[in-house]
GROMACS .gro file of C-alpha atoms in nm:
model
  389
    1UNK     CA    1   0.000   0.000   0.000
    2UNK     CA    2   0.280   0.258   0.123
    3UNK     CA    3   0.458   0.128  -0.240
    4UNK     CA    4   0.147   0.222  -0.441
    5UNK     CA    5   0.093   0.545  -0.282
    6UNK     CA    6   0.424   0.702  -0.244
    7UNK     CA    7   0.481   0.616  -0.642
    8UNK     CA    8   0.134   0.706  -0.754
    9UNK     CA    9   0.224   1.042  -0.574
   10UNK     CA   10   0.521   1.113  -0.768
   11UNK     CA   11   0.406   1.077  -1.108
   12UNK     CA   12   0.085   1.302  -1.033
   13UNK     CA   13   0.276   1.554  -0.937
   14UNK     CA   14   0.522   1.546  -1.215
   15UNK     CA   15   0.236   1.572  -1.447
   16UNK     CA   16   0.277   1.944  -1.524
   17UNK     CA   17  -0.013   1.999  -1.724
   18UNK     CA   18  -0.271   1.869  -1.504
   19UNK     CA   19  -0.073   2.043  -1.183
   20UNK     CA   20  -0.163   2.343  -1.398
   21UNK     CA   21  -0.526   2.352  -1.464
   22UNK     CA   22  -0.551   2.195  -1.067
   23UNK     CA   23  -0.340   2.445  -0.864
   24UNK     CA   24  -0.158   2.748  -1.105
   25UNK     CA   25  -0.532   2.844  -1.296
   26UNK     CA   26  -0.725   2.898  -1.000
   27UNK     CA   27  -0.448   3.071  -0.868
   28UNK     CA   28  -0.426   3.281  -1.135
   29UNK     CA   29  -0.808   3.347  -1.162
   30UNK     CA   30  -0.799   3.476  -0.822
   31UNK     CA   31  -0.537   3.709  -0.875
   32UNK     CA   32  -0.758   3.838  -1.204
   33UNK     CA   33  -1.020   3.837  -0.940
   34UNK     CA   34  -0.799   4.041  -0.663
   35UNK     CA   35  -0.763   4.344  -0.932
   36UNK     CA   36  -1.088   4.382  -1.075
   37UNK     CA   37  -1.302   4.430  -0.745
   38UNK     CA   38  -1.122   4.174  -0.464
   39UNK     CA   39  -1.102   4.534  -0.227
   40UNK     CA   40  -1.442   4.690  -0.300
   41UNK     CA   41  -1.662   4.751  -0.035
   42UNK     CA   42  -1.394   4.661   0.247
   43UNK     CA   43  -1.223   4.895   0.505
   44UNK     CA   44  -0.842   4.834   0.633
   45UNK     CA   45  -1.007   4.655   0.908
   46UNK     CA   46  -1.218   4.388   0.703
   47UNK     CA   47  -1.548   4.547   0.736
   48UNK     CA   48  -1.743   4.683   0.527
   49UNK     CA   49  -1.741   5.071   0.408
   50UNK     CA   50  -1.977   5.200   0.137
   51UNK     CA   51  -1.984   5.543   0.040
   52UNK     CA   52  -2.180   5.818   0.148
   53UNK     CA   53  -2.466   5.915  -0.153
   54UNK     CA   54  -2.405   6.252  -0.342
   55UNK     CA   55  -2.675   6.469  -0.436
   56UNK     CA   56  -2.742   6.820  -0.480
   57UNK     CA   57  -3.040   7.022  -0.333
   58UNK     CA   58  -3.165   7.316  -0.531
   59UNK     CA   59  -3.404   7.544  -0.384
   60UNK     CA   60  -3.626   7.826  -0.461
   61UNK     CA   61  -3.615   7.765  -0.869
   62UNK     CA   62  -3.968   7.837  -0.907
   63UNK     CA   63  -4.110   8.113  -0.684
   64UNK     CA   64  -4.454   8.050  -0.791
   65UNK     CA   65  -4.407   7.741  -0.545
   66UNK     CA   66  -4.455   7.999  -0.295
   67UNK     CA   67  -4.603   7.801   0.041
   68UNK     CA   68  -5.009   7.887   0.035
   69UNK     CA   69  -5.118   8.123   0.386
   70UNK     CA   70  -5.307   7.847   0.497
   71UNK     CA   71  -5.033   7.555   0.520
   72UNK     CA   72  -4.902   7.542   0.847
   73UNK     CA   73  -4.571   7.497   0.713
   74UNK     CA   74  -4.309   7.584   0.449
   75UNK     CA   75  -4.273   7.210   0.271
   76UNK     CA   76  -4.000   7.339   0.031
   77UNK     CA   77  -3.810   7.451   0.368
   78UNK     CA   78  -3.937   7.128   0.576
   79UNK     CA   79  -3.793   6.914   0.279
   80UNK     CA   80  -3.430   7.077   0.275
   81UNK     CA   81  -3.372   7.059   0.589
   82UNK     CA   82  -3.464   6.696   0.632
   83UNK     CA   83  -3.246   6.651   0.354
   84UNK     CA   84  -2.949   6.849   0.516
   85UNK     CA   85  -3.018   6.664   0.835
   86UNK     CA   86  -2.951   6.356   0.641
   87UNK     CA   87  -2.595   6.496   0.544
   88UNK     CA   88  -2.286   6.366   0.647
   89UNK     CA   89  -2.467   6.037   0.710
   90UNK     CA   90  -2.700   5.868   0.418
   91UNK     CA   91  -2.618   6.174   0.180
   92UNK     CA   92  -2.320   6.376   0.099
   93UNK     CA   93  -2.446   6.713  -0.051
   94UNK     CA   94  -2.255   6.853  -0.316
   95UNK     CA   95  -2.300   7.257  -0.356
   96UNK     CA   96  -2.420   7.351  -0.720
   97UNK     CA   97  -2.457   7.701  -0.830
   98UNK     CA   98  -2.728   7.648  -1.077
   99UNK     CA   99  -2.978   7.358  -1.176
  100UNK     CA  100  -2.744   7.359  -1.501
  101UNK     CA  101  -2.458   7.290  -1.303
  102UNK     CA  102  -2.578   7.028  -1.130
  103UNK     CA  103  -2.759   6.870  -1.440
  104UNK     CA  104  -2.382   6.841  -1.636
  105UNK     CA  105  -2.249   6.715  -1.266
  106UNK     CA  106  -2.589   6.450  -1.299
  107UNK     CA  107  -2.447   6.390  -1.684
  108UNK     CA  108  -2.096   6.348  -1.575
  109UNK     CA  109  -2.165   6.095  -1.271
  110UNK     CA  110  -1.999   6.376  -1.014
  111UNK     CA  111  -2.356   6.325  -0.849
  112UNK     CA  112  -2.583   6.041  -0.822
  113UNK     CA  113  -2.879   6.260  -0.798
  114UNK     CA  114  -3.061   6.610  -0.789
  115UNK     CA  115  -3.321   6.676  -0.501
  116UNK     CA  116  -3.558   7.000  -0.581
  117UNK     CA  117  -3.659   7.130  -0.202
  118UNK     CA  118  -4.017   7.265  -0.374
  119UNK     CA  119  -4.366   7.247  -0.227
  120UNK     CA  120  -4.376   6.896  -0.423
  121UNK     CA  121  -4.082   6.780  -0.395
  122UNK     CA  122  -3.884   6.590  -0.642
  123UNK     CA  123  -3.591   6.392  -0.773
  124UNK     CA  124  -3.390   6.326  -1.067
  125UNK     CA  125  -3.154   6.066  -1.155
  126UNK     CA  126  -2.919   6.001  -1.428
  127UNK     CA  127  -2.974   5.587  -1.435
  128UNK     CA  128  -3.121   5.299  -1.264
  129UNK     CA  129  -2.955   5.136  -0.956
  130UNK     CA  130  -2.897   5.068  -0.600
  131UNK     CA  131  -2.792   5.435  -0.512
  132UNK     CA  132  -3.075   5.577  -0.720
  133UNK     CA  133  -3.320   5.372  -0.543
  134UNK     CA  134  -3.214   5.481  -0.224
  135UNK     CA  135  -3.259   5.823  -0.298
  136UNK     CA  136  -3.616   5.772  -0.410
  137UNK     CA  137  -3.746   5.583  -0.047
  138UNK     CA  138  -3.585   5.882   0.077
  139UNK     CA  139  -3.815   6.080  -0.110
  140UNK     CA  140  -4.123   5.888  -0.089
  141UNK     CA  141  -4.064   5.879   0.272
  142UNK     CA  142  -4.056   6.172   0.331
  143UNK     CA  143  -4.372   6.278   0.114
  144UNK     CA  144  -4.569   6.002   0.332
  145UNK     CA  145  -4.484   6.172   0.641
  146UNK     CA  146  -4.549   6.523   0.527
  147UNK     CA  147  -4.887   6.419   0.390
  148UNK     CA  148  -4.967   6.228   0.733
  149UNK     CA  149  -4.870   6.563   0.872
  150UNK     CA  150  -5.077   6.778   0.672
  151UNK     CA  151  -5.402   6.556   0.724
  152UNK     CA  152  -5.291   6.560   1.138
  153UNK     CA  153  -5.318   6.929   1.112
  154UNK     CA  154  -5.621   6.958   0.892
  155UNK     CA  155  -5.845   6.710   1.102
  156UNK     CA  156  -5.708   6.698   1.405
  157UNK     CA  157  -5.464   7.001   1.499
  158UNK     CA  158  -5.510   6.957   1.854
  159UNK     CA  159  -5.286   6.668   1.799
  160UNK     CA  160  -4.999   6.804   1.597
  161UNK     CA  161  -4.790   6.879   1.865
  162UNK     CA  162  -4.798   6.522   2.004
  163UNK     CA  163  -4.768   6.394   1.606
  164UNK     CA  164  -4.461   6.587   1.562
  165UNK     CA  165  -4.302   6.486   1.869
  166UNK     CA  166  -4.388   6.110   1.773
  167UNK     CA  167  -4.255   6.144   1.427
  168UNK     CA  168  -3.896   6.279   1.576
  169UNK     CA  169  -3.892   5.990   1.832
  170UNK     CA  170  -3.739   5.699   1.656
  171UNK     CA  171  -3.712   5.377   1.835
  172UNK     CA  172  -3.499   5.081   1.797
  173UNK     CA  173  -3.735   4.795   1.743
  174UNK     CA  174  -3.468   4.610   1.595
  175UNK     CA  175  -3.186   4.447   1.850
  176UNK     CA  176  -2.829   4.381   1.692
  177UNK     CA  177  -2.754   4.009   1.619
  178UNK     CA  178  -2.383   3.932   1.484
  179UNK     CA  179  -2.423   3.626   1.236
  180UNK     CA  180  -2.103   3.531   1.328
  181UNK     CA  181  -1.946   3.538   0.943
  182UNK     CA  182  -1.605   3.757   0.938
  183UNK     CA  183  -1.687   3.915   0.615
  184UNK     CA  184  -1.973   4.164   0.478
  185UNK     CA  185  -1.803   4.226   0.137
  186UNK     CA  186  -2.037   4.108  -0.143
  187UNK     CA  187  -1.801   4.061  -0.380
  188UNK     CA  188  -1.653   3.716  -0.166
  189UNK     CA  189  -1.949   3.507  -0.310
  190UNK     CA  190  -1.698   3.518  -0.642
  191UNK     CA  191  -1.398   3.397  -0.459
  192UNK     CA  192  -1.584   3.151  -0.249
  193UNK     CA  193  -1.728   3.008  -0.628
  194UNK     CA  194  -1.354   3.032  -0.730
  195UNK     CA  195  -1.265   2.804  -0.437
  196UNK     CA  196  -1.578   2.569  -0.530
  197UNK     CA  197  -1.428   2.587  -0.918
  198UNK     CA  198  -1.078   2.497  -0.799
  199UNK     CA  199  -1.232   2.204  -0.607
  200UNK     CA  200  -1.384   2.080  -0.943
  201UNK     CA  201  -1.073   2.092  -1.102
  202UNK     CA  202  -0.941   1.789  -0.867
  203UNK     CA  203  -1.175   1.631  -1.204
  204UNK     CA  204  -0.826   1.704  -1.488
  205UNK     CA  205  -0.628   1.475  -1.158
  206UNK     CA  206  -0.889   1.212  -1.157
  207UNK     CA  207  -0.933   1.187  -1.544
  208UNK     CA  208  -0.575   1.151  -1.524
  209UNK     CA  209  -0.513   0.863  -1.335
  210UNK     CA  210  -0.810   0.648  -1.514
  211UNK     CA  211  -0.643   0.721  -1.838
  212UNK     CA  212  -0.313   0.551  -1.711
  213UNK     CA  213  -0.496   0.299  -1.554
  214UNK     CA  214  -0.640   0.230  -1.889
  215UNK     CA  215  -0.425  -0.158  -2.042
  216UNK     CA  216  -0.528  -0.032  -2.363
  217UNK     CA  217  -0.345   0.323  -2.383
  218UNK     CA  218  -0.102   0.316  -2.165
  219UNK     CA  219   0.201   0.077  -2.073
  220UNK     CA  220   0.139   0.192  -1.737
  221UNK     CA  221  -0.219   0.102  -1.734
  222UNK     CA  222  -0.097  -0.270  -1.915
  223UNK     CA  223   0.088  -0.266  -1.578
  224UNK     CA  224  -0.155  -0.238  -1.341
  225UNK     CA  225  -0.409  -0.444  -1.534
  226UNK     CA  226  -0.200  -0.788  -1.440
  227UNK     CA  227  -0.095  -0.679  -1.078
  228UNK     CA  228  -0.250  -0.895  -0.838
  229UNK     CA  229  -0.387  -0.609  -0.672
  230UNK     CA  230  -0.768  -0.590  -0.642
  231UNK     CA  231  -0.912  -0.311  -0.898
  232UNK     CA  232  -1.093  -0.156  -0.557
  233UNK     CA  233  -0.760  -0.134  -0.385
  234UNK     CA  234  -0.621   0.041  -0.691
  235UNK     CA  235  -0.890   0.297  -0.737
  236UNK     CA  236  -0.915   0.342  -0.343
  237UNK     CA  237  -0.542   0.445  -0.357
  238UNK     CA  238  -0.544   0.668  -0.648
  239UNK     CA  239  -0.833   0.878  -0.476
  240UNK     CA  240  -0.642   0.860  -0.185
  241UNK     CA  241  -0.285   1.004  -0.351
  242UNK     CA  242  -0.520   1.298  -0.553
  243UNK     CA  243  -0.744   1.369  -0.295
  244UNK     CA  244  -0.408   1.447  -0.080
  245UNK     CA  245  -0.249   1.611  -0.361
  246UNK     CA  246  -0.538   1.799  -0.415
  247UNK     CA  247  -0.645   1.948  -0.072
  248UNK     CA  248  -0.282   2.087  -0.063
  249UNK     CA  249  -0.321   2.257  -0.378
  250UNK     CA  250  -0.682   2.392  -0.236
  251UNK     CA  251  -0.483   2.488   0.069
  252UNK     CA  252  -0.224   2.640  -0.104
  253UNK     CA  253  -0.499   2.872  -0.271
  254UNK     CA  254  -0.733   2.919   0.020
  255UNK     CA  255  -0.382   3.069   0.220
  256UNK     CA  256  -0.337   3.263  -0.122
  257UNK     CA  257  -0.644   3.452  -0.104
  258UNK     CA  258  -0.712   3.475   0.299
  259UNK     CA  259  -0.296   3.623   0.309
  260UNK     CA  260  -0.163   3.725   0.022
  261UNK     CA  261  -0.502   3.944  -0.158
  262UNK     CA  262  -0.639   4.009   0.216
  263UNK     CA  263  -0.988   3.826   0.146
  264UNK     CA  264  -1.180   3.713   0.422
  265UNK     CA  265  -1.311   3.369   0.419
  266UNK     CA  266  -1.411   3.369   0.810
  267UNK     CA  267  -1.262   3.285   1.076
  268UNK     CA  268  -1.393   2.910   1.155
  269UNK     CA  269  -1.047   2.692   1.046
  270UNK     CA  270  -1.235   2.372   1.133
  271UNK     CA  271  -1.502   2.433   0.905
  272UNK     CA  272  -1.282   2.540   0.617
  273UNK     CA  273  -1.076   2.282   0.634
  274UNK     CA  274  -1.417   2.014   0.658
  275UNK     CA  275  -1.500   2.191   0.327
  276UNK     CA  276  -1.167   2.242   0.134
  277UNK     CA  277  -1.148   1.810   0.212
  278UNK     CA  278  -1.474   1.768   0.056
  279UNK     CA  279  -1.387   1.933  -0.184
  280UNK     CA  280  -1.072   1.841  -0.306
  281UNK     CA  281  -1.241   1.461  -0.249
  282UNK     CA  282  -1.534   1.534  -0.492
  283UNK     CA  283  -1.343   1.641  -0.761
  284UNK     CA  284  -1.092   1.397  -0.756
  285UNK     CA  285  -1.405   1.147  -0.768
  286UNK     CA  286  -1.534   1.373  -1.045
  287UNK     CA  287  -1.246   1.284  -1.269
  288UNK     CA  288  -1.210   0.938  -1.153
  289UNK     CA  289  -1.564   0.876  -1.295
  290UNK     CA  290  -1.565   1.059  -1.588
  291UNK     CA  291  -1.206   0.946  -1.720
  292UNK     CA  292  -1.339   0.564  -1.647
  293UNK     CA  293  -1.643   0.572  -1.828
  294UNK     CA  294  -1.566   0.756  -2.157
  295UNK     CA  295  -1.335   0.587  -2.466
  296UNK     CA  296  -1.152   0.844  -2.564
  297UNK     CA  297  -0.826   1.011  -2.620
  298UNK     CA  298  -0.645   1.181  -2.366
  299UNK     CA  299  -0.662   1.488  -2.471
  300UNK     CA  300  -1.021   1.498  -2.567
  301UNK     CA  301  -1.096   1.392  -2.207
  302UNK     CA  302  -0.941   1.717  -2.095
  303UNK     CA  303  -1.079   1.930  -2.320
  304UNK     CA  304  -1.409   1.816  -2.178
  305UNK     CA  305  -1.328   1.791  -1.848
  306UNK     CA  306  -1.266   2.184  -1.882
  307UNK     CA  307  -1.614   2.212  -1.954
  308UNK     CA  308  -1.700   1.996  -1.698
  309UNK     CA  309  -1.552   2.245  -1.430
  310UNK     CA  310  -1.630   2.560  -1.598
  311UNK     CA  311  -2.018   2.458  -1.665
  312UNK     CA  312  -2.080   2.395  -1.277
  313UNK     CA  313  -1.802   2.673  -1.197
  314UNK     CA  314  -2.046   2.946  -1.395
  315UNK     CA  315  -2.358   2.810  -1.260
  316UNK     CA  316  -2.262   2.871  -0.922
  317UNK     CA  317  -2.200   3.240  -0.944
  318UNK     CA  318  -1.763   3.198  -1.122
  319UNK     CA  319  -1.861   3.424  -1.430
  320UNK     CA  320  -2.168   3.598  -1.302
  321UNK     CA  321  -2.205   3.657  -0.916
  322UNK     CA  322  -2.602   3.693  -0.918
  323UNK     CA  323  -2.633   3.320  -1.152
  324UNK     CA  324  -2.679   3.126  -0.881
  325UNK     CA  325  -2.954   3.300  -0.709
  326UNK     CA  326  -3.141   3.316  -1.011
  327UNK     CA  327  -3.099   2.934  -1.013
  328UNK     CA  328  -3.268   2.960  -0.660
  329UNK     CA  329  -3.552   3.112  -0.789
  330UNK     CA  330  -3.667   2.954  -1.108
  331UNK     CA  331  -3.499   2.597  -1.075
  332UNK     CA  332  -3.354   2.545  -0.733
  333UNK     CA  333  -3.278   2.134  -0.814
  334UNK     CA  334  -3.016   2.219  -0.989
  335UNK     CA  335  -2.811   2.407  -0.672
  336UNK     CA  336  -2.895   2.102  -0.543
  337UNK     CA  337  -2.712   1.858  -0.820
  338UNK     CA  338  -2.450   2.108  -0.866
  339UNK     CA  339  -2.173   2.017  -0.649
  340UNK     CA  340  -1.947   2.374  -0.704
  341UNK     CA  341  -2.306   2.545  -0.587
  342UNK     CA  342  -2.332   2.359  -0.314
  343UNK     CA  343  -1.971   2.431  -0.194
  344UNK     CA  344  -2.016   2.778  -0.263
  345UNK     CA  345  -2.253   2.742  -0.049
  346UNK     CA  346  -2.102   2.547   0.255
  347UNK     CA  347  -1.828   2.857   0.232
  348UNK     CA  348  -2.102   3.056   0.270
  349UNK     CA  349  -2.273   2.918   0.551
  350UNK     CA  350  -1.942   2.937   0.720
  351UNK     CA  351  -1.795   3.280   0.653
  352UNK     CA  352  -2.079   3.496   0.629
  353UNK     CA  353  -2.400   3.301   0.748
  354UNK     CA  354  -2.303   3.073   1.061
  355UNK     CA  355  -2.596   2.868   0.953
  356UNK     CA  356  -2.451   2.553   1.093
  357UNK     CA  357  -2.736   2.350   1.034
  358UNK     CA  358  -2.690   2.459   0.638
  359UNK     CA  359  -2.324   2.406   0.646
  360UNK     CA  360  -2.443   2.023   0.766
  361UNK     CA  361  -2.665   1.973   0.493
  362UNK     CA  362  -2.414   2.101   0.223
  363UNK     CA  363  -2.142   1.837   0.420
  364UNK     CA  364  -2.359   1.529   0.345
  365UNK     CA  365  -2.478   1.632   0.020
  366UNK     CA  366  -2.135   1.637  -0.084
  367UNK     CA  367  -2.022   1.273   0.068
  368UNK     CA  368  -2.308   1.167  -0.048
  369UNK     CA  369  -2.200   1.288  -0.418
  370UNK     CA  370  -1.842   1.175  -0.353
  371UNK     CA  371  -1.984   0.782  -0.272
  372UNK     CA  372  -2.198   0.751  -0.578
  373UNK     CA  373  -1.914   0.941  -0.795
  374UNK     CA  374  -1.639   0.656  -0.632
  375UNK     CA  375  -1.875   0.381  -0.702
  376UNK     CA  376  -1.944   0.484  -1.095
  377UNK     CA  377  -1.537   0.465  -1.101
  378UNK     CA  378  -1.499   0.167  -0.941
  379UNK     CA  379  -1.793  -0.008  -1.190
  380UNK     CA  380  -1.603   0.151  -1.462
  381UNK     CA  381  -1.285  -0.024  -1.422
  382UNK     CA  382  -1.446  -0.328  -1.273
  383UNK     CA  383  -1.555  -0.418  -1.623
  384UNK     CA  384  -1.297  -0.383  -1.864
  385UNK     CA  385  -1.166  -0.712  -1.978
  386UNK     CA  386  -0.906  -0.723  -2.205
  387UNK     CA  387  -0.836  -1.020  -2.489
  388UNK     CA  388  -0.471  -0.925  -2.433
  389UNK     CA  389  -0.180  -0.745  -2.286
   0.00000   0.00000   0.00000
């Protein structure tokens, strides 16, 4: 057994081209990752630091929005000073001389969006997003409150005084609850499916060592096909040598990206290590399967076993982060079935959720995958027969 293993060892890892696509393309990919958003959205200290909104307020363009002698109050004035209340914290107003000014600072993305502090108030924005639709619950917040006001002091002005005072009151009905994940950044979810991806790739190891255990295409494989050696022995060794092989090159990564880019991936070492196991293991059985049921050539194989990481990879959120929620929502069997979406989410359980109960779940589902894969293997080579050697 020791003979098997240690030699087995050596001439996986002297395979350069597989060593590639397993450990040196992932580790690439993350660097790619690192420079194109890895430090959005994070402070020095890990957490997370978004950016204060900036708007501009314009007031009195339109005096015939003069406030009517009956209103109790000035809305255009109410308005822009709940808005400058709001600066400094939700908002950073920008000064602009004019509406034109502000309109070519709208146009040039200097501001995210123009507040007019009018008896109606109103809003304009240059596009469509996050920041956009913050600013218009601000405003639609505010008009609900100022109507409520108004009918208050129509109907019932006795009770202004007491509305007002209400309305200022805020109370915490909410109480703090840490979900005990070390990271808040949004943009992890892409190097958590580029750990999941570099898991997969344990498959090019896998569809490795069936081809050379293969009598028929390789004088190594011719070797192993008279040994004495039970067939379940051998393939229980080879998934023993890559799945070693590969949870150092998972390692290797997952220390890449934690210390060398500065990406949080929690702080539960048990955990990640449970999951970088399972899925260096999975893969490895990936491989092991594929490469023992299909006839073909070597290279072939590969070429297809790059679509057979990249496919999963994408559909658990590699190429586009949002792919796997959409997944969720319209076909959720498939997270299910999809072993890198499934360890994408067991990393996320465990740096960002705590949901240990989830992290469980995602565990099993993955032995369970890593059984039937082993099996298929082992069935594979069990029935080759040969007419000669």
């Amino acid at each position: 057994m020791l003979f098997l293993f240690r030699y087995r060892f050596l001439q996986i890892i002297r395979e350069y081209s597989v060593m590639f696509w397993a450990l040196a393309f992932p580790l690439i990919l993350g660097t790619l990752f690192y420079f194109s958003f890895g430090s959005a959205g994070l402070s020095a200290t890990g957490e997370s630091e978004w950016d204060m909104i900036k708007v501009s307020v314009l007031e009195n363009i339109d005096p015939g929005d003069a406030p009517d002698e009956n209103e109790y109050f000035d809305n255009a004035e109410a308005f822009s000073e709940f808005l400058h209340a709001l600066d400094g914290d939700t908002l950073e107003i920008v000064p602009a001389d004019s509406e034109a000014d502000a309109l070519l600072a709208l146009n040039e993305g200097d501001i995210t969006g123009i507040y007019y502090a009018k008896e109606a108030p109103s809003l304009t924005v240059g596009k469509n997003g996050l920041n956009e639709s913050i600013l218009t619950s601000i405003l639609d917040s505010y008009n609900q409150n100022a109507a409520m006001m108004k009918d208050i002091a129509m109907n019932h002005p006795e009770s202004l005084l007491t509305a007002m005072e209400a309305l200022g009151d805020y109370k915490q009905m909410t109480q703090d609850k840490a979900l005990g994940g070390d990271t808040l950044d949004p943009n992890v979810q892409y190097f958590f499916a580029l750990i999941a991806y570099a898991c997969l790739s344990g498959a090019f190891l896998g569809v490795r060592a069936s081809f050379d255990s293969q009598a028929n295409l390789t004088a190594l494989g011719a070797r192993r096909s008279v040994t004495p050696t039970h067939k379940l022995t051998l393939v229980l060794i080879d998934m023993l040598v890559l799945a070693v092989i590969h949870f150092l090159d998972i390692m290797i990564l997952t220390v890449y990206i934690a210390k060398v880019l500065g990406i949080s991936l929690g702080n539960n070492i048990p955990a990640l290590l449970l999951v970088n196991l399972m899925g260096s293991v999975i893969g490895v059985a990936l491989g092991l399967a594929f490469g023992s049921l299909t006839k073909m050539s070597l290279n072939i194989k590969m070429g297809l076993t790059v679509l057979v990481t990249l496919l999963p990879g994408f559909l658990a959120g590699l190429m586009f982060g949002n792919m796997k929620n959409i997944i969720e929502q319209h076909l959720p069997i498939v997270n299910r079935i999809n072993p890198a979406a499934v360890l994408s989410d067991a990393y996320y359980c465990m740096g960002v959720y705590n949901d240990m109960e989830r992290f469980q779940r995602c565990i099993l589902i993955l032995a369970f995958m890593s059984i039937l894969l082993l099996c298929t293997a082992f069935l594979g080579v069990r029935r080759e027969r040969y007419d000669s050697i």
